[in-house]
Structure formats: C-alpha cells, structure tokens
Coordinates of C-alpha atoms and ligand atoms in Angstrom, one line a residue:
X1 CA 62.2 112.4 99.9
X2 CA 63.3 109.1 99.1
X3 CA 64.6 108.1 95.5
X4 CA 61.7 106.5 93.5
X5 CA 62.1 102.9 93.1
X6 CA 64.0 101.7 90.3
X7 CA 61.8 99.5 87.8
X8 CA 65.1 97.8 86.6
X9 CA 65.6 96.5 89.5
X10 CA 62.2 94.2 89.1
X11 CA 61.9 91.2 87.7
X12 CA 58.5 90.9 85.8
X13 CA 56.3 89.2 88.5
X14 CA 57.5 91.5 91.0
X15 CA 56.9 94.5 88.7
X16 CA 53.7 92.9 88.5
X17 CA 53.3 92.7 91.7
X18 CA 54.3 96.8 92.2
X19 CA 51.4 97.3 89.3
X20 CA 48.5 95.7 91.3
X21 CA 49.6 97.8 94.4
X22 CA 49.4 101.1 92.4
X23 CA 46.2 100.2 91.5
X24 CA 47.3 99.5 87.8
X25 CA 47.1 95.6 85.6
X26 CA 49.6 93.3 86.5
X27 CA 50.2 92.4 82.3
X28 CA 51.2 96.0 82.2
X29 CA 54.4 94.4 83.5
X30 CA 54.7 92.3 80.3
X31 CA 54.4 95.5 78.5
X32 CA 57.1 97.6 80.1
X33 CA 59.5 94.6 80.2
X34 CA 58.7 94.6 76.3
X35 CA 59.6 98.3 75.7
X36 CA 62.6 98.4 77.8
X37 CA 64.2 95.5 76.5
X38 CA 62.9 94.3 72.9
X39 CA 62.7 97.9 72.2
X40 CA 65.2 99.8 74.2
X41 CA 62.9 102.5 75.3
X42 CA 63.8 103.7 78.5
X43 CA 61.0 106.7 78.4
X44 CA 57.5 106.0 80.0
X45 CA 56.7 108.9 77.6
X46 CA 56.8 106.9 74.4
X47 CA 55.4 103.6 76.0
X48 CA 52.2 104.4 73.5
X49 CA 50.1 101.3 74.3
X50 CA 49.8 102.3 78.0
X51 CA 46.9 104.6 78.9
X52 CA 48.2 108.2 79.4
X53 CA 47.5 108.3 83.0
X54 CA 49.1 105.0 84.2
X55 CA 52.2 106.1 81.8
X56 CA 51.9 109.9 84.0
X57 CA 51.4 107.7 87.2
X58 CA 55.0 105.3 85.9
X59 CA 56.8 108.4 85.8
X60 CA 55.8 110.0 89.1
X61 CA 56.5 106.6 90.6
X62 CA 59.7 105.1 89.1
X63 CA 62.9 105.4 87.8
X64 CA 64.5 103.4 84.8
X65 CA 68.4 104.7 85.5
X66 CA 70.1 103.6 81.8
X67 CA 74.0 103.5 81.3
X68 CA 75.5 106.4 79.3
X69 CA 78.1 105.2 76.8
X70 CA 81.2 107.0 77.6
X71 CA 83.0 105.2 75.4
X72 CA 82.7 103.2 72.2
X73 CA 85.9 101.6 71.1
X74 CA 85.8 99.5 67.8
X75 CA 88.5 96.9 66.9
X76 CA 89.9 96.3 64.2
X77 CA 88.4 92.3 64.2
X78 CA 84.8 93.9 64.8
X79 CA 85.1 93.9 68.5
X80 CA 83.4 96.4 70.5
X81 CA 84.0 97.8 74.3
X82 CA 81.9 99.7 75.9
X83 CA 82.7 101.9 78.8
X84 CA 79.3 102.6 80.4
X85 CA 78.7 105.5 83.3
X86 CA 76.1 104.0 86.0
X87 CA 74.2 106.1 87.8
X88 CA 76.7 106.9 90.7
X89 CA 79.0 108.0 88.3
X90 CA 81.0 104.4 88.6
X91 CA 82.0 103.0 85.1
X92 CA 82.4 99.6 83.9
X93 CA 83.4 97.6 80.8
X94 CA 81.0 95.5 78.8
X95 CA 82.7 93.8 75.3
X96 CA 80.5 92.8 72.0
X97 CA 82.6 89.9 70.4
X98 CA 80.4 89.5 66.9
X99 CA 81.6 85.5 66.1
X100 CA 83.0 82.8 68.6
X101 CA 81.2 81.7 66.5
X102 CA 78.2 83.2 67.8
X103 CA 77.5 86.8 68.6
X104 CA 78.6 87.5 72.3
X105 CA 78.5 89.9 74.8
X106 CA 80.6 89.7 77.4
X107 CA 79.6 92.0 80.7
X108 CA 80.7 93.0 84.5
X109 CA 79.0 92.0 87.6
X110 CA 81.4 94.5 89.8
X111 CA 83.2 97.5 89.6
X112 CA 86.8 96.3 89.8
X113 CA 87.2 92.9 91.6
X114 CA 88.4 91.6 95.1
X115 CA 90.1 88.6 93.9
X116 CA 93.2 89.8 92.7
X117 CA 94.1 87.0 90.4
X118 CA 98.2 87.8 89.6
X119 CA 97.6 88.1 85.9
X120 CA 94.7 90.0 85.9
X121 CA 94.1 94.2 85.5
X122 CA 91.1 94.2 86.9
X123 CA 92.2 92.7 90.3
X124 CA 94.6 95.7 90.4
X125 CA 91.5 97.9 90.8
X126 CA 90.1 96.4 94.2
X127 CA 86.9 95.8 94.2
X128 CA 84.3 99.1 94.4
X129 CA 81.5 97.8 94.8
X130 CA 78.9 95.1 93.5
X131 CA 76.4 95.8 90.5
X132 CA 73.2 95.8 90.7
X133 CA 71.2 93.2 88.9
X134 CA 69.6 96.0 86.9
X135 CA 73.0 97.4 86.3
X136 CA 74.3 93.8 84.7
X137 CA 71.2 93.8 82.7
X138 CA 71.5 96.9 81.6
X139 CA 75.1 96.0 79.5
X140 CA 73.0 93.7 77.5
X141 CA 70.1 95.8 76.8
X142 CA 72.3 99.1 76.2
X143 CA 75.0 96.8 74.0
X144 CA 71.9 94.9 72.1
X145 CA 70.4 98.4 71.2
X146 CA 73.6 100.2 70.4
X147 CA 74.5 97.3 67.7
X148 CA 70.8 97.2 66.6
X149 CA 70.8 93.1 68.0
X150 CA 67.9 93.1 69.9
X151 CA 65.5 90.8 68.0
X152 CA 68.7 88.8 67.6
X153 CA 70.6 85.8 69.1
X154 CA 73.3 85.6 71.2
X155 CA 74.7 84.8 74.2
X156 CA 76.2 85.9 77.3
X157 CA 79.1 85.7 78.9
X158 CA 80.1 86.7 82.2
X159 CA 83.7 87.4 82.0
X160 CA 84.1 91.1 82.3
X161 CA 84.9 92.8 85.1
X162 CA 84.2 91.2 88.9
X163 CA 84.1 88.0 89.8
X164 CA 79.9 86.6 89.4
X165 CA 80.1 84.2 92.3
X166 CA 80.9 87.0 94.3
X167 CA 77.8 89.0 94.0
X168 CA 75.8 85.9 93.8
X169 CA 72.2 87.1 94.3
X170 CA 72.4 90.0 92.1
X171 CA 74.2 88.0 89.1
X172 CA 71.4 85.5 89.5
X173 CA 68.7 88.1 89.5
X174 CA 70.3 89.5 86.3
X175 CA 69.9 85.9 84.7
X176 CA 66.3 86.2 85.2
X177 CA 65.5 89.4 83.9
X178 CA 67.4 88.5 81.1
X179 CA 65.7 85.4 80.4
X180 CA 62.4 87.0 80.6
X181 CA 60.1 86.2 77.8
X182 CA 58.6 89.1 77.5
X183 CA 62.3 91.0 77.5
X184 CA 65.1 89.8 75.3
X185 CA 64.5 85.9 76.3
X186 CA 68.1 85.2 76.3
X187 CA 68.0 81.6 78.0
X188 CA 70.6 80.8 80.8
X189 CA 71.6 77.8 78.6
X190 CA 72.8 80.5 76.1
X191 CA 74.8 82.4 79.3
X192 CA 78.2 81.5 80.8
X193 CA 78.9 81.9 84.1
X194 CA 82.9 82.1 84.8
X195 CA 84.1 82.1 88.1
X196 CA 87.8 81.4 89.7
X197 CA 85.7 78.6 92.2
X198 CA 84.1 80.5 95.1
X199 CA 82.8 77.4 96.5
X200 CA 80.1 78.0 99.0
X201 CA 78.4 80.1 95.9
X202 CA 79.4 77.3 93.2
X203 CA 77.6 74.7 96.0
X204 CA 74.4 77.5 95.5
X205 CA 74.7 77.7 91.8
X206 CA 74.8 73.7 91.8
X207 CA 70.5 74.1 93.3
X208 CA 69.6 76.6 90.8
X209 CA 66.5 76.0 88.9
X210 CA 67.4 78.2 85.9
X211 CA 71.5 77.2 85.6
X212 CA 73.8 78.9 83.4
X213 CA 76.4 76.9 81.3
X214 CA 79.6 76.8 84.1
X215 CA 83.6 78.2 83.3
X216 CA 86.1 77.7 85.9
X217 CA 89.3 79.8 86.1
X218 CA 91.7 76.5 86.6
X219 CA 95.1 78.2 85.9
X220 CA 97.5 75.9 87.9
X221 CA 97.5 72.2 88.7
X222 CA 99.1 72.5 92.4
X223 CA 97.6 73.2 95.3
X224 CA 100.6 75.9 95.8
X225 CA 101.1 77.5 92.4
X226 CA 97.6 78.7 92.5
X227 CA 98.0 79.7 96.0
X228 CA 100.1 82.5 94.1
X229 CA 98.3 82.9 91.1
X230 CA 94.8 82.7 92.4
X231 CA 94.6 83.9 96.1
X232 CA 90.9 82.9 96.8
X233 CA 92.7 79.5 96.6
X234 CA 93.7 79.9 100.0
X235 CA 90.5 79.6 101.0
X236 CA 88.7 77.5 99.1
X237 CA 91.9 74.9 97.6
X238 CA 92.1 73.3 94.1
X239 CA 91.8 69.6 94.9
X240 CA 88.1 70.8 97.0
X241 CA 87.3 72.9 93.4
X242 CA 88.0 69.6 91.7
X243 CA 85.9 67.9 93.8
X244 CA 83.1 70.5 93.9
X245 CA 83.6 70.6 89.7
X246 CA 83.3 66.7 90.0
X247 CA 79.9 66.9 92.1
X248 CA 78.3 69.5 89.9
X249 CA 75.3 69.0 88.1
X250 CA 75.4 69.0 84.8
X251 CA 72.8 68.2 81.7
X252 CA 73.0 65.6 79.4
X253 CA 75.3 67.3 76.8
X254 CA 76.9 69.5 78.7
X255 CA 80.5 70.2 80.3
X256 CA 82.0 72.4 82.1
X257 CA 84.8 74.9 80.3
X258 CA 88.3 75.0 82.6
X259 CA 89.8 78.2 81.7
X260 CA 93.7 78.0 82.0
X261 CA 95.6 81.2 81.1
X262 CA 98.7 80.2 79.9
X263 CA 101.9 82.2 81.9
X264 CA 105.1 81.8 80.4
X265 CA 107.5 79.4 82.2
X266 CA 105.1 79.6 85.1
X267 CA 102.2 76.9 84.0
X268 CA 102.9 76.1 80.7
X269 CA 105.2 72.8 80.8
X270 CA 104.3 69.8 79.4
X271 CA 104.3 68.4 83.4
X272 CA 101.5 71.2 84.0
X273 CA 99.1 69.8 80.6
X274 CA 99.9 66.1 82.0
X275 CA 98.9 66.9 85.5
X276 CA 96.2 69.2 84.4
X277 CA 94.4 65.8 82.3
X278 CA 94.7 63.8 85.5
X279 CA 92.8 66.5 87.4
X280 CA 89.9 66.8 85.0
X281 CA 89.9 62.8 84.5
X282 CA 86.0 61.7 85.1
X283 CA 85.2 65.5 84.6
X284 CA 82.8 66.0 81.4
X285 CA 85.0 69.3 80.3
X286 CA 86.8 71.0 78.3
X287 CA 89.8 73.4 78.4
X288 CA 90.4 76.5 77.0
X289 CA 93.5 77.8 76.7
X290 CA 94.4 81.4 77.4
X291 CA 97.4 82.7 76.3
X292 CA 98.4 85.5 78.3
X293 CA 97.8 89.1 77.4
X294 CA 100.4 91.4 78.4
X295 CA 99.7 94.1 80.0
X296 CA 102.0 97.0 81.6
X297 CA 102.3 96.1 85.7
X298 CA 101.9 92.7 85.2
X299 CA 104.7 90.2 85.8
X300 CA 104.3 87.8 83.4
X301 CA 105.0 87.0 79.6
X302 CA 102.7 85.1 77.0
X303 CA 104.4 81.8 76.2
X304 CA 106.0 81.5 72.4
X305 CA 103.4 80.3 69.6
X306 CA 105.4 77.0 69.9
X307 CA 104.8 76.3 73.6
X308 CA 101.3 77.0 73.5
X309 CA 101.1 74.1 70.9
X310 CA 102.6 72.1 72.7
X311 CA 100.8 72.4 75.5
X312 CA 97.6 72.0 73.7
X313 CA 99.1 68.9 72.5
X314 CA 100.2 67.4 75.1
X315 CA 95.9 67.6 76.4
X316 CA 95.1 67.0 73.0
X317 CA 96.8 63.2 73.3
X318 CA 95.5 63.1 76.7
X319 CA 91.8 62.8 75.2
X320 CA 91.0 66.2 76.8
X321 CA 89.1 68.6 74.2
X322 CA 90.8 71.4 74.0
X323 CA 90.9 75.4 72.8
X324 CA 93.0 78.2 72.4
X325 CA 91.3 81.3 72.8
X326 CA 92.0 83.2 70.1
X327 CA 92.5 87.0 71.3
X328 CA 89.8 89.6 70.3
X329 CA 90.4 93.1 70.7
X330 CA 93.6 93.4 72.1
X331 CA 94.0 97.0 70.3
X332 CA 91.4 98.4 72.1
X333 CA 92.2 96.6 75.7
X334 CA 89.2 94.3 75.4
X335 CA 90.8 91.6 75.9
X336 CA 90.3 89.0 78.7
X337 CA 92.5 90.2 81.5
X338 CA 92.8 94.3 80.5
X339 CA 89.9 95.6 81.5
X340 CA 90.3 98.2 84.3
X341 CA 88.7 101.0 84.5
X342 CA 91.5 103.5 86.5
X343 CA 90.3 107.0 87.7
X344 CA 91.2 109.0 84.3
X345 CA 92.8 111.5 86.8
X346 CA 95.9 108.8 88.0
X347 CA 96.3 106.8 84.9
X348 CA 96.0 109.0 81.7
X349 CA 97.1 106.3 79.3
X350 CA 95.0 103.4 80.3
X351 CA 91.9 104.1 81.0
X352 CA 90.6 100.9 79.1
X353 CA 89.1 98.3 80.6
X354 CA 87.8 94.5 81.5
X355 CA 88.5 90.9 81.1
X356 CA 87.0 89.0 78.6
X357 CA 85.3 86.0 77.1
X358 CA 86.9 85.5 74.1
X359 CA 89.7 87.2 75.6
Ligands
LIG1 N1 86.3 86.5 87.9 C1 85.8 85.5 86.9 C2 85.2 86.2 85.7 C3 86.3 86.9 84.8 S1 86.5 85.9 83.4 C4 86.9 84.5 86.5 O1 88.0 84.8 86.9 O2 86.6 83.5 86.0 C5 87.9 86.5 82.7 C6 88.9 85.4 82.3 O3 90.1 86.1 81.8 C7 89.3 84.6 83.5 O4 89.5 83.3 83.1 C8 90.7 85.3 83.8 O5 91.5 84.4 84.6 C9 91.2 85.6 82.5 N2 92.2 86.6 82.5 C10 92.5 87.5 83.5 N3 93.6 88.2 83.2 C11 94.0 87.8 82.0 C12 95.1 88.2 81.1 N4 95.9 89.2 81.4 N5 95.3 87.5 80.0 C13 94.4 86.5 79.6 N6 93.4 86.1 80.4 C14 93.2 86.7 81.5

C-alpha cells in the first residue's frame, strides 16, 4: 500500500481541488487550513465543524505528519531554538527571536546545506536533503503554537538552516501556504528570503507574483575573496550578483538587505567598507553587519568592538544605511552561523544547531 497523501503538502485550492474528487465541498479546504494553522490542530478527530463522516473519510485518506519538538532551548534574551524531528527521523533547527523589533521566526528550508560558506556550521553538515514545503511550514505553525502566537503578528525569516534558492519550488510553495488567508495569513511582504546569490533562482524569484522582501549574503567585495569565503561564487561571480541585485525588482519602499559577516582581518578593513559602498552605489539597500560568531572548527575570529565601528562607519559616511546585528542566542547556539544539527552519536557536545536571522 502506498503512504496516504500528505494534506500539508496542499496548498488550499489544491486541497480543494483533492475535496471535490473525494466527493466532499471544496470550502471544506478553508476549514481544515483553519484548524491546522490558526488553531494548531493536527487531529481530523477534533475538527468539530466537519460532519463525522467526511472527518472518518479525512482520516482514512490523509496524513498531516507534524514535527516533534526534540528540543526546546530558551536563552537567556528570550530567544528560543527549536530542534524539530520530521517524519524520516531527520531534524532541523527553527529559532523564535521575540523583538528585532518585531516577533520573528527564523526557519530551515534543508537539512544541512551544500553551499559550504567558510564561516558557516551548517555548511559543515553537507547537505541531506531538501524540505518539503509542508515541512518549512510546519516550523511556523509548530513554533506559533508552542509560543501561543498564532492569532499574532510576525514575520519570517528564512535564515536557518539550507540555503532557500536552492530548493526553490518547495520554499516558494511554503510562502503560499503561509500566506493563506484562511491559515496564519503571514504575507510574503512580512517574509525574508536570504540567499548567498544563486542566480538562475534569484532571476526566478525576480517573476514571482507573490515576492518576499530579498537578503543577500555579500560577505566580500572581490571577485576572489569570496571565491574563498563563498564557493557558489565560482559559479555564479560577485560583479554578475551585483548586477542581478541591480536588475531586481523591487517596490516602491523597499530595498534589499546585503548581509556581510564581518571576519576578522579577512573583510573587515576600512578598504573592504569603501569598496563595499561602491558596489551597492545605485542599489536601494542596506547593510547589515554580522559580526562573526565563533564557533569550534571554524577558522576565523570576530573582529574587536572597535573595528566593527569602524567599519560601520566608514559605510555610515559613505551614505549607506547600515546595521550591526546584534547577536541573539548565542548561549543556546542560535545564533546565525551555529546551527548544525550533527548525528548525537559523533558529536556529543554540539548537537545545536542553525543559522540565524537576527544572528
Ligand atoms: N543560505 C542562506 C540562508 C542562511 S542565512 C544565506 O546564506 O543567506 C544565515 C546568515 O548567517 C547568512 O548571512 C550567513 O552568511 C550568516 N552566517 C553563517 N555563519 C555565520 C557565523 N558563524 N556567524 C555569523 N553569521 C553567520
């Protein structure tokens, strides 16, 4: 027998769609959506405003797999991580940052990564395997229920684990369930989309109807320094990023965020903040800054307090608006950069996990 087909996986005119073929009302849809998301009831069984045959018939027929929280960590600044189980018994890390300034989660759309950015845990993992786009939405809903959020507002970020531009379809997909009105509603101009520049997705992203607000992971102003830092750059090079950056679509207000972690004595001269303003001239952006975390394995230091100032400075005087991302959750490994979820087996002590949004 084959596995029943997984509801989750359906956005709502599709799951419509599944309805009229069962023989049941397409609005049923809207109902379901509305338990499962607004309500976080995951159980046919207590979906009381369906008849008790088409509920018997929803069971018989689907599946609605929901992510087990393995572990909750807590920080100490009101940060949360989540390790979630999926249903193949893969885990991944999803991060609840309560103010920056607004609420934010902050979720995976892989299990590990291929990109293998130098600075980066979570590239040290490989890349397992994609997530579903039930399996994205899923952080949200199981995060939102957990914290008791759901009627509430906040946004997305997609800065955990994986790399979004890389599992393209399926992190699109996500964005729409989200977004569904008769789910949590979370509008793709209240989601951000981070990628390191994968461009042949980025030129796909730059069509969408439904467009998420746009990070890119900048980290070096040569074409050869993020060679080493960033290897996709091989591939697709900075000065064609620029350009595609350049090209990009974007709303009346809006820009797009360069994220530039900030690796001691590697990228963070004041020649690397000048050259970095000259790239993003004619470029409606902003920079945020990311200090590096440290982590064990990885082969670089976090510049002194006084070096990121003065590299912020040296944009600051350059017209560029500029951040520095203020680190949340560091004492639980929530931080943007450290989350890696490593077979509890090999690596006892750091089993933590994922990158993060505000880091
Ligand atoms: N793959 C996407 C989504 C991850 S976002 C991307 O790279 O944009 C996570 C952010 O944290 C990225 O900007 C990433 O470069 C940054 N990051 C990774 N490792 C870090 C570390 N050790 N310290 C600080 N930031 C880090």
């Amino acid at each position: 027998m084959s596995a029943p087909p997984i509801l989750t996986e359906l956005e709502p005119d599709a799951l419509a769609e599944t309805l009229a073929g069962l023989g049941a009302k397409p609005f049923h849809a809207r109902q379901i959506y509305r338990w499962i998301y607004r309500r976080g009831v995951a159980d046919f069984a207590r979906m009381t405003d369906l008849s008790r045959d088409l509920r018997a018939k929803l069971e018989r027929t689907f599946a609605i797999p929901t992510p087990a929280v393995t572990t909750r960590s807590e920080s100490a600044d009101g940060t949360v991580k989540f390790l979630l189980r999926l249903g193949d018994g893969r885990e991944v890390e999803s991060v609840f940052i309560p103010d920056t300034p607004a609420m934010t989660f902050c979720v995976s759309t892989q299990v590990g990564c291929a990109m293998r950015c130098g600075f980066c845990l979570t590239g040290r993992m490989g890349l397992l395997r994609n997530l579903t786009a039930g399996e994205i939405a899923a952080q949200v809903r199981v995060m939102a229920h957990d914290l008791d959020l759901a009627g509430r507002r906040f946004n997305i970020v997609l800065m955990g684990m994986g790399e979004p531009l890389h599992n393209y379809d399926e992190t699109m997909k996500a964005l729409r369930i989200l977004a569904a009105e008769c789910g949590l509603a979370v509008s793709p101009r209240r989601v951000t989309l981070s990628t390191v520049g994968v461009l042949p997705a980025l030129e796909r992203l730059a069509q969408e109807p439904l467009m998420p607000n746009l990070a890119v992971s900048l980290h070096a102003t040569t074409e050869e320094l993020r060679d080493r830092l960033v290897p996709v750059s091989r591939k697709y090079g900075l000065a064609d990023l620029i350009a595609a950056c350049r090209r990009f679509p974007l709303a009346r207000r809006d820009r797009i965020t360069f994220e530039y972690v900030l690796l001691r004595d590697v990228n963070d001269g004041v020649a690397d903040a000048r050259r970095l303003a000259n790239l993003l001239r004619g470029i409606r952006s902003k920079v945020n800054v990311i200090p590096l975390n440290e982590a064990p394995g990885i082969p670089y230091r976090r510049p002194s307090d006084a070096r990121i100032d003065r590299f912020a400075q040296t944009l600051a005087d350059r017209h560029v608006t500029v951040s520095v991302r203020k680190s949340r959750g560091r004492d639980i490994r929530a931080a943007c950069g450290q989350l890696i979820v490593e077979g509890a087996r090999q690596a006892p002590g750091q089993r933590a996990a994922a990158l993060l949004g505000s880091s």
